[in-house]
mmCIF file of C-alpha atoms and ligand atoms in Angstrom:
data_model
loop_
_atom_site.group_PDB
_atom_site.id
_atom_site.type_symbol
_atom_site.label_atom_id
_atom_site.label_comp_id
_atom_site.label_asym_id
_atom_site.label_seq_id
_atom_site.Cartn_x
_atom_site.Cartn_y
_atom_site.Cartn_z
ATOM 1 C CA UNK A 1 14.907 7.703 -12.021
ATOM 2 C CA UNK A 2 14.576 7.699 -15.616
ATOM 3 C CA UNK A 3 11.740 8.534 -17.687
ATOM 4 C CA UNK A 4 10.848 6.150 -20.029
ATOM 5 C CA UNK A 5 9.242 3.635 -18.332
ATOM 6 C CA UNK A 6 7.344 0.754 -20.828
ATOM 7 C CA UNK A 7 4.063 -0.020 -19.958
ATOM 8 C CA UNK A 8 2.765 -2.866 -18.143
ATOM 9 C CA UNK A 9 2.774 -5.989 -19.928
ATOM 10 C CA UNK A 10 0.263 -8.892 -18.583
ATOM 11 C CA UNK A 11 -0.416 -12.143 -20.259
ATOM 12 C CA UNK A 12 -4.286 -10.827 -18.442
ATOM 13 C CA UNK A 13 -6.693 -9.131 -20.309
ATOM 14 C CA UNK A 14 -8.876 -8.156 -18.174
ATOM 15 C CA UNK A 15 -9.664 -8.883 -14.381
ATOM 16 C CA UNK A 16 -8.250 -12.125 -13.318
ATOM 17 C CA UNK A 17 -11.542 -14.744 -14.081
ATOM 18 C CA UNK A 18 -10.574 -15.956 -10.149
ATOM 19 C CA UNK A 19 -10.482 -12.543 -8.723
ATOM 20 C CA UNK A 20 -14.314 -13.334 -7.102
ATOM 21 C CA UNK A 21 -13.446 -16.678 -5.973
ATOM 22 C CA UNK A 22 -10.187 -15.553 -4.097
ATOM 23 C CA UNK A 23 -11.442 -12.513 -2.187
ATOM 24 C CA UNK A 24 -14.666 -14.492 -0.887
ATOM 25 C CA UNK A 25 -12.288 -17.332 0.046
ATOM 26 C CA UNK A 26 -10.020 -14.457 1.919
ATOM 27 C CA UNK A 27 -13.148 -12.875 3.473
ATOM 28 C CA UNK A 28 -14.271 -15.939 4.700
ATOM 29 C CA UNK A 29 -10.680 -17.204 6.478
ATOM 30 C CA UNK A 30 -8.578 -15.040 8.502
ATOM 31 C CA UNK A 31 -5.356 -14.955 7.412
ATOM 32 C CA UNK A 32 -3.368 -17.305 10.264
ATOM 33 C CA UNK A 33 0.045 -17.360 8.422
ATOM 34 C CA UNK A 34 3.092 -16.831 10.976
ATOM 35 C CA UNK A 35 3.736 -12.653 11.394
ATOM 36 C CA UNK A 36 7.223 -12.167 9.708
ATOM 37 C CA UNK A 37 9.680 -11.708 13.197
ATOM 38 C CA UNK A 38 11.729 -9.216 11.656
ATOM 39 C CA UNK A 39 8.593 -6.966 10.884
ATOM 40 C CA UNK A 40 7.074 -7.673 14.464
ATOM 41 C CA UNK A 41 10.224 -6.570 16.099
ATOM 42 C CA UNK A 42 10.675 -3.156 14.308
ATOM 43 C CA UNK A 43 6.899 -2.630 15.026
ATOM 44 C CA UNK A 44 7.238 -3.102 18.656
ATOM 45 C CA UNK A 45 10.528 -0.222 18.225
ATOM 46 C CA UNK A 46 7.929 2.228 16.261
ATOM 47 C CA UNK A 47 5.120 1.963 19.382
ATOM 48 C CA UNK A 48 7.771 2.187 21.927
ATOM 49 C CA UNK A 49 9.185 5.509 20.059
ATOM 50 C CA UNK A 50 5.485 6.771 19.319
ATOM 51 C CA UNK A 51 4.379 6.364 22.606
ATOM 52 C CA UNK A 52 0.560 7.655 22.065
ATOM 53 C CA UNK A 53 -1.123 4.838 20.343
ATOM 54 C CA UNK A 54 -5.117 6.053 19.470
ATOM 55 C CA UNK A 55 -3.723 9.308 17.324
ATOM 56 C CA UNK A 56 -4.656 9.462 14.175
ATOM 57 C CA UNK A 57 -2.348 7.407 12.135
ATOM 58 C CA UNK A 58 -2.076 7.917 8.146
ATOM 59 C CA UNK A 59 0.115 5.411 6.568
ATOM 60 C CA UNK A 60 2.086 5.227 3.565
ATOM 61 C CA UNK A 61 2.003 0.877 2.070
ATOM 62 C CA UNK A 62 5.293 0.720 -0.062
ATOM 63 C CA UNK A 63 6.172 3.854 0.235
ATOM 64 C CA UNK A 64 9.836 3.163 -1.575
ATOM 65 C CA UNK A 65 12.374 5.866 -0.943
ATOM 66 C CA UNK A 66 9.747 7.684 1.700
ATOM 67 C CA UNK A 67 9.585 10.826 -0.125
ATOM 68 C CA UNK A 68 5.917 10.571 -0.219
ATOM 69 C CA UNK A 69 5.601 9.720 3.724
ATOM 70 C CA UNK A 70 7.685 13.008 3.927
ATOM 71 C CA UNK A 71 5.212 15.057 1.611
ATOM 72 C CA UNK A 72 2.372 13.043 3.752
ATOM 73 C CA UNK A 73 3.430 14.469 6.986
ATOM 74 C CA UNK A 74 4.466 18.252 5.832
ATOM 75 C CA UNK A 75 0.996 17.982 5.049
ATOM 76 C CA UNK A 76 -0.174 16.808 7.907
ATOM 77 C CA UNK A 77 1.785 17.723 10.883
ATOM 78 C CA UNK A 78 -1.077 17.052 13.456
ATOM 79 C CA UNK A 79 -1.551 13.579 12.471
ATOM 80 C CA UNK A 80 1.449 10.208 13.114
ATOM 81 C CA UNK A 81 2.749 9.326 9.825
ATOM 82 C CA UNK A 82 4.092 6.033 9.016
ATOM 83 C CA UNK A 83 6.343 4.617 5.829
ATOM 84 C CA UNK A 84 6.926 1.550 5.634
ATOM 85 C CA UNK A 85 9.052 -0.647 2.904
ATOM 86 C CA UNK A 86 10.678 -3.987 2.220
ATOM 87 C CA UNK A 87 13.426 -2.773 0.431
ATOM 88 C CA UNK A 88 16.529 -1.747 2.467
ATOM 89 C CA UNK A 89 17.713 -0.271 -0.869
ATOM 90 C CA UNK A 90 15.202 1.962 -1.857
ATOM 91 C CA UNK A 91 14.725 3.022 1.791
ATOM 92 C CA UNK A 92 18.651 3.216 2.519
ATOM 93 C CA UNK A 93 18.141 1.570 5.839
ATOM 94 C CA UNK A 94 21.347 0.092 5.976
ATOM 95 C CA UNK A 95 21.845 1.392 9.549
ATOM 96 C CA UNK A 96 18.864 0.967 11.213
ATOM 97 C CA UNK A 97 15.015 -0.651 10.111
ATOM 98 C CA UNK A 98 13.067 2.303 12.055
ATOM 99 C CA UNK A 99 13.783 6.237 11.338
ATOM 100 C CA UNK A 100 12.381 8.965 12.515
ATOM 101 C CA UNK A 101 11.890 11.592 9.687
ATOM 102 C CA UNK A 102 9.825 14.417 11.110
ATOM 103 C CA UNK A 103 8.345 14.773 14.476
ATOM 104 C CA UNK A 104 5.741 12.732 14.274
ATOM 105 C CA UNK A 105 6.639 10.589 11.354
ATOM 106 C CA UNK A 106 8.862 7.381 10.796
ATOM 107 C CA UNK A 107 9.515 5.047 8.111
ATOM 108 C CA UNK A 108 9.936 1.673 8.394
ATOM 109 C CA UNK A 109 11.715 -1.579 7.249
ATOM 110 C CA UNK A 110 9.384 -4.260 7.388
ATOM 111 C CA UNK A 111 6.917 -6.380 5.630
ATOM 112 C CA UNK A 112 3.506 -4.136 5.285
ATOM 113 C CA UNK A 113 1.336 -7.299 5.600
ATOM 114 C CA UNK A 114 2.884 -7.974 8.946
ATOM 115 C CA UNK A 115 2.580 -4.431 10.275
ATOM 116 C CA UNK A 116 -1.312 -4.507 9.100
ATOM 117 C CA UNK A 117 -1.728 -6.900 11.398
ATOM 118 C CA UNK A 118 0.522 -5.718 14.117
ATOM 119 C CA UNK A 119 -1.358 -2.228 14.455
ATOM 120 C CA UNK A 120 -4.846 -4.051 14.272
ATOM 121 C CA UNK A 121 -3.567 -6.195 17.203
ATOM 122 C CA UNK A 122 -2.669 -2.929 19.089
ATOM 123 C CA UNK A 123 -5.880 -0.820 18.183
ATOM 124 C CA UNK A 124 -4.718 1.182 16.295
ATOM 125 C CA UNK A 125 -6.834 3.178 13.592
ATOM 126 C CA UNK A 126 -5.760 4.106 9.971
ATOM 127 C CA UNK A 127 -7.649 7.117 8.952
ATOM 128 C CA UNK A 128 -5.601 7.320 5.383
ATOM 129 C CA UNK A 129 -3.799 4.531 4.277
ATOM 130 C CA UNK A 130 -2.271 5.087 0.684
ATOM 131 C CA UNK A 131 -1.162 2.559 -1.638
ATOM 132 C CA UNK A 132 0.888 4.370 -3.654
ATOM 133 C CA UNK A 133 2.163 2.443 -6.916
ATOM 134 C CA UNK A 134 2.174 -1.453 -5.643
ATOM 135 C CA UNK A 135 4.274 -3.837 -7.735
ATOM 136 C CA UNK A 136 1.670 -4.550 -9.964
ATOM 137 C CA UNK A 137 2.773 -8.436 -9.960
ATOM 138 C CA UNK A 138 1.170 -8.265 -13.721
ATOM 139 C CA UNK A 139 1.680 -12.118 -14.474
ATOM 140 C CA UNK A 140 -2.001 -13.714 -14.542
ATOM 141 C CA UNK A 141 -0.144 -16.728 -11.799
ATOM 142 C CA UNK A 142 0.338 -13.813 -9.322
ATOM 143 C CA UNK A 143 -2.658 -12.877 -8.510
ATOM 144 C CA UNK A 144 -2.648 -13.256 -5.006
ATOM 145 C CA UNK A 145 0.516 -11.264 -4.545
ATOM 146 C CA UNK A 146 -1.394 -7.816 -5.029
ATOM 147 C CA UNK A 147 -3.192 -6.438 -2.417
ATOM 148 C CA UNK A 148 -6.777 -7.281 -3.213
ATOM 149 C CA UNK A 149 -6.146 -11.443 -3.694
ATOM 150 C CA UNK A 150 -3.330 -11.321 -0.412
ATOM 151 C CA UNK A 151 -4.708 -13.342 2.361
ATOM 152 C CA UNK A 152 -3.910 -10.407 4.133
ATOM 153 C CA UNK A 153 -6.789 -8.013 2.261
ATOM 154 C CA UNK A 154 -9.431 -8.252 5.291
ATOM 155 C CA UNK A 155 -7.086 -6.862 6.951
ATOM 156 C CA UNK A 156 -6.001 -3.741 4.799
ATOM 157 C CA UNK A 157 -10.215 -3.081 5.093
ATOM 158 C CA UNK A 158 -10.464 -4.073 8.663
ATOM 159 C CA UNK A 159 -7.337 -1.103 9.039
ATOM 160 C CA UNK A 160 -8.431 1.538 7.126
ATOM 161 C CA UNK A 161 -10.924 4.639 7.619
ATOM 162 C CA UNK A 162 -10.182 5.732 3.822
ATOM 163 C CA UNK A 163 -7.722 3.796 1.190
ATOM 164 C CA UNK A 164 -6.302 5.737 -1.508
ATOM 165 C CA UNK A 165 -4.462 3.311 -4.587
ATOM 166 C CA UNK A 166 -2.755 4.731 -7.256
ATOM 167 C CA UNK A 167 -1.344 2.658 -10.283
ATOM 168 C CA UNK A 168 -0.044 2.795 -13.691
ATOM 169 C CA UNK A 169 -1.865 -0.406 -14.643
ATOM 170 C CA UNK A 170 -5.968 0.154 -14.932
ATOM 171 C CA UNK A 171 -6.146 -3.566 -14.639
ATOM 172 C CA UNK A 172 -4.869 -3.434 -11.149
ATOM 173 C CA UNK A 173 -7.328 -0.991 -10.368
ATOM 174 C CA UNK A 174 -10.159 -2.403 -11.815
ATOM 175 C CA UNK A 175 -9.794 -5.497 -9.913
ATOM 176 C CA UNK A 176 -8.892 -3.752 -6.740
ATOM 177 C CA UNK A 177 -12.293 -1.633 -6.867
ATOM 178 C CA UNK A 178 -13.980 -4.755 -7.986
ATOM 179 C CA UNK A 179 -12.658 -6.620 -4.937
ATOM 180 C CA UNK A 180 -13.821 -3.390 -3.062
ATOM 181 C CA UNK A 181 -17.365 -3.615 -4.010
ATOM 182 C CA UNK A 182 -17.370 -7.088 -3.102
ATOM 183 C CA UNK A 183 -16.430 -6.745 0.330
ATOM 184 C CA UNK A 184 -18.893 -3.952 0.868
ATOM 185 C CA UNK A 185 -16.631 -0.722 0.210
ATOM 186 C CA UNK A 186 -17.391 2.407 -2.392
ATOM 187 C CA UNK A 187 -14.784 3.930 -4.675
ATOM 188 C CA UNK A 188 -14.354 6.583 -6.533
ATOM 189 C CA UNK A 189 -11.972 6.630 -9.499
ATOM 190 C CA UNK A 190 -9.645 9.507 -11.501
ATOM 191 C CA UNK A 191 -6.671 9.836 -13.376
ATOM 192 C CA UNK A 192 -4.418 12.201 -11.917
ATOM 193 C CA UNK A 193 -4.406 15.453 -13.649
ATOM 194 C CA UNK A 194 -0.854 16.519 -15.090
ATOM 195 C CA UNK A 195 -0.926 19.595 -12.898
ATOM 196 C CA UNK A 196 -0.841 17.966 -10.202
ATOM 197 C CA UNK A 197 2.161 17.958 -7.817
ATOM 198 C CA UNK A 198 3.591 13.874 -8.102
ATOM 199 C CA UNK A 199 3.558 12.391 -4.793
ATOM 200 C CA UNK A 200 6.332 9.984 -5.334
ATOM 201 C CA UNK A 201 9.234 9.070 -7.150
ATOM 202 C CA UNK A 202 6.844 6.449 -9.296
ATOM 203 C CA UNK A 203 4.375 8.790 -10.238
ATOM 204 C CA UNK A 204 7.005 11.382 -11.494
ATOM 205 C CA UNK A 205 8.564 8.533 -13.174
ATOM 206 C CA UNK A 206 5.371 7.164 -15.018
ATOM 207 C CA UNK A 207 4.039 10.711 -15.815
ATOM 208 C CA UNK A 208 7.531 11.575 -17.324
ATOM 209 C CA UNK A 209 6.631 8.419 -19.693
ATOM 210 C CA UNK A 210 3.560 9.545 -20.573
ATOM 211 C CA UNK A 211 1.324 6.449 -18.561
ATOM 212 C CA UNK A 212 -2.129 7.758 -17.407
ATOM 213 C CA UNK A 213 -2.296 7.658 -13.480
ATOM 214 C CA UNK A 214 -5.282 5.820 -11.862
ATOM 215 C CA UNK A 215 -6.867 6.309 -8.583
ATOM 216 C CA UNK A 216 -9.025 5.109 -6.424
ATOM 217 C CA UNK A 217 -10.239 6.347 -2.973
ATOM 218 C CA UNK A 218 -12.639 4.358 -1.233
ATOM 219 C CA UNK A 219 -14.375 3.836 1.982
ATOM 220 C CA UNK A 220 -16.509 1.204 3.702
ATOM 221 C CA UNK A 221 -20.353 1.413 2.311
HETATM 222 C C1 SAM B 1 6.704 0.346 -7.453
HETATM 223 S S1 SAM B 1 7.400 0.727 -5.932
HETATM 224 C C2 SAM B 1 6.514 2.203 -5.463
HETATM 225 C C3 SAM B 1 7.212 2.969 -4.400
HETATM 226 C C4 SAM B 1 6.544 4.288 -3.988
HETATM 227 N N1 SAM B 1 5.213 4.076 -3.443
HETATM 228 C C5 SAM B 1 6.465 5.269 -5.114
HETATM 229 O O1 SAM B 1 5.343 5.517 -5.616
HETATM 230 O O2 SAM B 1 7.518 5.811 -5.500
HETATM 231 C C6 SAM B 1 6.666 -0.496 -4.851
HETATM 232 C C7 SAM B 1 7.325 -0.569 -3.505
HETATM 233 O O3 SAM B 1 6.598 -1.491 -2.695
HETATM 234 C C8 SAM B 1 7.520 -2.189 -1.869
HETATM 235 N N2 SAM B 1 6.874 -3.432 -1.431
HETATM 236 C C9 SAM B 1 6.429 -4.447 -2.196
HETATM 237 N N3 SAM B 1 5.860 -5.398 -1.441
HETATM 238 C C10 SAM B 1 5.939 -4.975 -0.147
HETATM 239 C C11 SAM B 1 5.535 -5.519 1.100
HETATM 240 N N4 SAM B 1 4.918 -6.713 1.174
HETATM 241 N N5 SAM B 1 5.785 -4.808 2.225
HETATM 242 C C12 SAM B 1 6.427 -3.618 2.155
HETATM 243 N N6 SAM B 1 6.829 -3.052 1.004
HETATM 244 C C13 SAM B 1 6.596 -3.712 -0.140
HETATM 245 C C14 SAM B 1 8.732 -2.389 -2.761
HETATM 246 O O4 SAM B 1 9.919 -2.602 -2.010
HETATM 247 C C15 SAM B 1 8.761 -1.064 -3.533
HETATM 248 O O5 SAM B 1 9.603 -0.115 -2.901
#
């Protein structure tokens, strides 16, 4: 990946004025939308493979080419560790939408929206779920395509012991924590130091370019 990424550019300056307005209306109505089939079917593959549903389960939202689901479950070979991705490129799924990297960790094709849902539907538990560089969708109009103003956010909460965002754009996260104290969760927030190890392809990328790295790790109040 090359190094010289250019910032993000966002005709917003500042959280989105309707940030407030969307998460309440989210909050308030369960997101009923249709699961996407394709996503539902690989998820049904992963539980038959994993076999021991109720073991703690750290996940890894977008993780692109899985190397940080790998680094997640070198570090933490006791726990089930779970990639998943859209993009058949970046996770080179051509041959098959569910592979199992490590003993106890997969990554998978599918729609993370749609396996949010799937794993609250079969109990399971997220005690780390890190969102790890999300398209940033930067235009003002897309608003609702990141995480905090998806339909789809009580469920992320509803998931998720801990949540751990990282993102080149402080706008993102500024919105995302605000969203977070609105539906009753605490954050803490950092810029990753540069001697720390990146945990993805994205983060090496945007430190090569010299972009300060936020985070944000957050529970429920
Ligand atoms: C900017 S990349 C970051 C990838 C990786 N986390 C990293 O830090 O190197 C964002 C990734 O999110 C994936 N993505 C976006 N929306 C998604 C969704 N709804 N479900 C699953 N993956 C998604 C994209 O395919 C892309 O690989």
């Amino acid at each position: 990946m090359r190094a010289n990424s250019p910032p993000v550019v966002s005709n917003q300056h500042g959280p989105h004025p309707d940030l407030a307005e969307v998460v309440a209306r989210h909050l308030e109505h369960p997101w009923r939308a249709p699961l996407h089939q394709p996503s539902a079917r690989v998820f049904a593959a992963w539980v038959a493979a994993v076999a021991a549903p109720g073991r703690e389960l750290i996940l890894d939202s977008g993780c692109g080419t899985g190397d940080s689901t790998r680094l997640l479950a070198l570090q933490n070979p006791e726990a089930l560790v779970l990639g998943i991705d859209q993009s058949e490129v970046r996770l080179q799924a051509e041959d098959s939408d569910l592979q199992q990297i490590g003993a106890h960790a997969w990554l998978l094709r599918a729609r993370a929206e749609t396996i949010w849902r799937c794993l609250l539907a079969a109990s399971f538990r997220v005690s780390r779920h890190c969102l790890w560089y999300p398209n940033p969708w930067p235009k003002s109009a897309h608003l609702q395509r990141r995480w905090h103003g998806h339909p789809a956010w009580p469920d992320l909460l509803q998931l998720s012991a801990t949540i751990e965002l990282r993102s080149n754009w402080a706008t993102y996260v500024d919105e995302f924590a605000l969203a977070l104290a609105q539906s009753g969760w605490q954050a803490e927030r950092d810029v990753v130091a540069g001697s720390e190890a990146p945990v993805s392809p994205f983060e090496k990328k945007y430190r090569e370019s010299g972009h300060a790295l936020h985070r944000l790790r957050a529970q429920p109040r």
